[in-house]
Coordinates of C-alpha atoms and ligand atoms in Angstrom, one line a residue:
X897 CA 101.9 142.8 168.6
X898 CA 99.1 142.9 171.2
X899 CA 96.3 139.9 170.4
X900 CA 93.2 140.6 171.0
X901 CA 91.0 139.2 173.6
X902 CA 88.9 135.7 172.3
X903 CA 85.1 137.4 172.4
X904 CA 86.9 140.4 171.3
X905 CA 87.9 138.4 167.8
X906 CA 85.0 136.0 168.0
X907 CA 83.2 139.8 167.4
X908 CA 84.6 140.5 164.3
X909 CA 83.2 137.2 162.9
X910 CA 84.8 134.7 160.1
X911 CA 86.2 137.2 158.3
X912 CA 87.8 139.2 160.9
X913 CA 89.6 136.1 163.0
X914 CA 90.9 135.2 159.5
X915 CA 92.3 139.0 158.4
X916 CA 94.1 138.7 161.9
X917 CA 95.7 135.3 161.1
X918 CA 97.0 136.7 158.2
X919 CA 98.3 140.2 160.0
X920 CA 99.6 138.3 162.7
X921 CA 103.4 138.2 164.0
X922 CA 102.8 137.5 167.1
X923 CA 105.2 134.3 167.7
X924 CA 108.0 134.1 165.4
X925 CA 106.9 131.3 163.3
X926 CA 105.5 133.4 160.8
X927 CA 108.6 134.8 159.3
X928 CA 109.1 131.1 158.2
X929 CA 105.5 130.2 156.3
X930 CA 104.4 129.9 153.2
X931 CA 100.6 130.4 154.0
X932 CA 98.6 130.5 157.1
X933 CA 96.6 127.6 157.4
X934 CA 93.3 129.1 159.0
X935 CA 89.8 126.1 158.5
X936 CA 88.5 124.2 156.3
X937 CA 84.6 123.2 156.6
X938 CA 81.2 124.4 157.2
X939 CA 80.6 127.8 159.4
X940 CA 77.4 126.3 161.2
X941 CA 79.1 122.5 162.3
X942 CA 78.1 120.0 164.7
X943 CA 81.4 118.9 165.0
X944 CA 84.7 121.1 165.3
X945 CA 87.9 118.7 164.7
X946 CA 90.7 120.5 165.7
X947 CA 94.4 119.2 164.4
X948 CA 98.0 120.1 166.0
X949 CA 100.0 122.2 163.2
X950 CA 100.1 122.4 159.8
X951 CA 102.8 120.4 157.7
X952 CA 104.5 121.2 154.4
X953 CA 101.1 120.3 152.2
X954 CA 99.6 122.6 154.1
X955 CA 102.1 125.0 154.2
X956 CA 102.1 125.7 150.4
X957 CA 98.3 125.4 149.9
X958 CA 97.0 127.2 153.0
X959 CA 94.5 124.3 153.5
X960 CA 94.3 122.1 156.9
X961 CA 95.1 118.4 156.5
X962 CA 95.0 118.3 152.5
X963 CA 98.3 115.4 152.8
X964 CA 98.4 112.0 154.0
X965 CA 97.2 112.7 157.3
X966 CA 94.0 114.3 155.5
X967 CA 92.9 111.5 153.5
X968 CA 93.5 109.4 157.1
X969 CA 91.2 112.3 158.4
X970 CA 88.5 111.8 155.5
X971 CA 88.1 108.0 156.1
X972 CA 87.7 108.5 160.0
X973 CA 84.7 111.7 159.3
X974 CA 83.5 108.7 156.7
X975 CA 83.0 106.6 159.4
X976 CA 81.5 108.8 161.7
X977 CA 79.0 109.3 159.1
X978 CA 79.3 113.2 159.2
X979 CA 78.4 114.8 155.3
X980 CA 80.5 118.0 154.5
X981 CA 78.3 120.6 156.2
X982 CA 78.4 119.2 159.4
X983 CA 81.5 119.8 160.4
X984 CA 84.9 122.2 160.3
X985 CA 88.8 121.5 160.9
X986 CA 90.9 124.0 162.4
X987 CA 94.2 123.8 164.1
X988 CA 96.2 124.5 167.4
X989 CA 98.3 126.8 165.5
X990 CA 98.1 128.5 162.1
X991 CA 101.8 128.9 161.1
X992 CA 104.1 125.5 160.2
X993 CA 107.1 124.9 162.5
X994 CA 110.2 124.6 160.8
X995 CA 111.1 120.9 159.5
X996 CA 107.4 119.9 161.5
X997 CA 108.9 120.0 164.5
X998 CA 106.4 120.1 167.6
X999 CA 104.9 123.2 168.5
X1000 CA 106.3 125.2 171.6
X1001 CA 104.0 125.9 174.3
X1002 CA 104.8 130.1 173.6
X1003 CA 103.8 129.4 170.5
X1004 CA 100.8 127.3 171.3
X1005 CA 99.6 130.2 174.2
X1006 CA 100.3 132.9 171.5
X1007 CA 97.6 131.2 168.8
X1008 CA 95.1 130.0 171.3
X1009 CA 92.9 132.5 171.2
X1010 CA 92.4 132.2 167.6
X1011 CA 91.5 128.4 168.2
X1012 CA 89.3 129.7 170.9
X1013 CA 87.3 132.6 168.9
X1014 CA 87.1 130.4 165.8
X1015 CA 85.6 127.6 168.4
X1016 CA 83.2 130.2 169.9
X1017 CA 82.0 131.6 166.4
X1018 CA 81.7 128.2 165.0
X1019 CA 79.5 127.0 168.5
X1020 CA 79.7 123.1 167.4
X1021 CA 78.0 120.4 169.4
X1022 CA 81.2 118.6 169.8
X1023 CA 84.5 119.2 169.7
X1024 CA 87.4 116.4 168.8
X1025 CA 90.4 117.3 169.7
X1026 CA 93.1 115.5 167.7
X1027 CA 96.0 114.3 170.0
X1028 CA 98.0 115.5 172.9
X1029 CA 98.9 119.0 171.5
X1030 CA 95.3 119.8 170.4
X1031 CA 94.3 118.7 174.2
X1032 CA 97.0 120.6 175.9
X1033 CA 96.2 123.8 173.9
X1034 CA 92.0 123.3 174.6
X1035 CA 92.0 122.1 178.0
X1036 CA 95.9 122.2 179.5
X1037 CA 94.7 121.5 183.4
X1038 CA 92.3 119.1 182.2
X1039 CA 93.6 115.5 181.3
X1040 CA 91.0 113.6 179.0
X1041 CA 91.1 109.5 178.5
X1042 CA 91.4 108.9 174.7
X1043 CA 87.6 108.6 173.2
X1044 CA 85.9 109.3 176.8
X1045 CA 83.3 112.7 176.4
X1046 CA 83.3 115.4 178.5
X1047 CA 80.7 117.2 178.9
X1048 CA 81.5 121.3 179.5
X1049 CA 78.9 123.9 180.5
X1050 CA 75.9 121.6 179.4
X1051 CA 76.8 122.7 176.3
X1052 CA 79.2 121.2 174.2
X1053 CA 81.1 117.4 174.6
X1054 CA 84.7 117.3 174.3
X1055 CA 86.2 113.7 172.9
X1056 CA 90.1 113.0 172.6
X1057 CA 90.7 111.1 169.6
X1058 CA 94.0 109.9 168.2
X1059 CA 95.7 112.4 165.6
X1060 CA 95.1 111.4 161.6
X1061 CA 98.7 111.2 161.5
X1062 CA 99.2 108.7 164.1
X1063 CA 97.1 105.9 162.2
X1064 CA 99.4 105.9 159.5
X1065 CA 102.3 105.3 161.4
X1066 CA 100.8 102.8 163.8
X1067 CA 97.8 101.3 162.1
X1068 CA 96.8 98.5 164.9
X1069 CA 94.9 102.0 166.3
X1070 CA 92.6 102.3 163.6
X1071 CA 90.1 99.7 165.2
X1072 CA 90.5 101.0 168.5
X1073 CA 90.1 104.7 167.3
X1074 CA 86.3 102.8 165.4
X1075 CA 85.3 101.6 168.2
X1076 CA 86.0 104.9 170.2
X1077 CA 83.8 106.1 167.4
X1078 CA 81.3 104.0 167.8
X1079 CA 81.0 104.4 171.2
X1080 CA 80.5 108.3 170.9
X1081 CA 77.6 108.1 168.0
X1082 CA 75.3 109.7 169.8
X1083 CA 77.1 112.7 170.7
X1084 CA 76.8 113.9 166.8
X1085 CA 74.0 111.5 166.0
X1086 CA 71.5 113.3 167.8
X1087 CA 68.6 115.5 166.2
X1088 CA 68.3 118.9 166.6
Ligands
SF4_2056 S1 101.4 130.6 164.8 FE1 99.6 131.8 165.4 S2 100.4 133.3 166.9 FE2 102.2 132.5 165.8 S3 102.5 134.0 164.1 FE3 101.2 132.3 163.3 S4 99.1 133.0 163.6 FE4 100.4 134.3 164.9

């Protein structure tokens, strides 16, 4: 299967990046998936999060971080004070590796450009990218410090935040991921 180009799908709109997620075989991890786990969220967001890969919740309901790790990921868009139209999950990659295992770069350079039209269509003000593999797969030549904005094109900021999934495992981070939070305010705080 030949994927299309990112402006190419961002063209054909919501709709048409999600009928080609469905269609698509073009890494092998969809002959193993239950559902295709494509966004959950608002279509005009300030803020984009994006996640690594979906896990068995998601698997059998299709929806992005609606397990443990969600609710971790409610409390933390809580904090940030962000209501339910202002922002949009999506993740890395749409299919679930077998057992949760870590997604492979092949199969992380075959979904990009879904993660990249879905991030062009959306157009947020900032973008939070949700651990290492989210990083690798936005920006893989550009190392970011955890909770330090980038700025790109004068257009959008890019912040590093630890992975939902993370805090429940090692929960001495959740201050240090509040006060990366609070630190950042102003990049979704700001008016229009
Ligand atoms: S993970 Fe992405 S590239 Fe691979 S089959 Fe699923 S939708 Fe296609």
């Amino acid at each position: 299967m030949i994927l299309m180009s990112v402006s190419e799908l961002a063209g054909k709109g919501f709709e048409g990046i999600e009928k080609r997620i469905i269609e698509c075989t073009a890494c092998t991890l969809h002959e193993t998936v239950t559902n295709k786990v494509i966004s959950k969220g608002s279509k005009t967001p300030k803020v984009v999060f994006v996640g690594e890969a979906p896990g068995k919740n998601e698997d059998e309901t299709g929806i992005p971080f609606c397990g443990r790790a969600g609710k971790n990921l409610d409390r933390m868009i809580d904090y940030m004070g962000l209501s339910k139209n202002e922002y949009t999950v999506i993740n890395t990659i749409k299919c679930r590796p077998p057992n949760n295992r870590n997604p492979l770069k092949k199969e992380i350079n075959a979904c990009r450009p879904f993660m990249l039209a879905q991030i062009q269509i959306l157009d947020p003000r900032v973008i939070i990218l949700l651990g290492n593999t989210a990083e690798k797969a936005f920006c893989s030549k550009d190392k970011l410090e955890w909770g330090i904005p980038k700025t790109i094109d004068n257009r959008y900021s890019l912040l590093k935040l630890y992975h939902p999934a993370a805090l429940i495992y090692q929960r001495s981070r959740i201050d240090e991921q509040n006060e990366h939070i609070d630190r950042n305010r102003h990049l979704w705080d700001m008016n229009e």
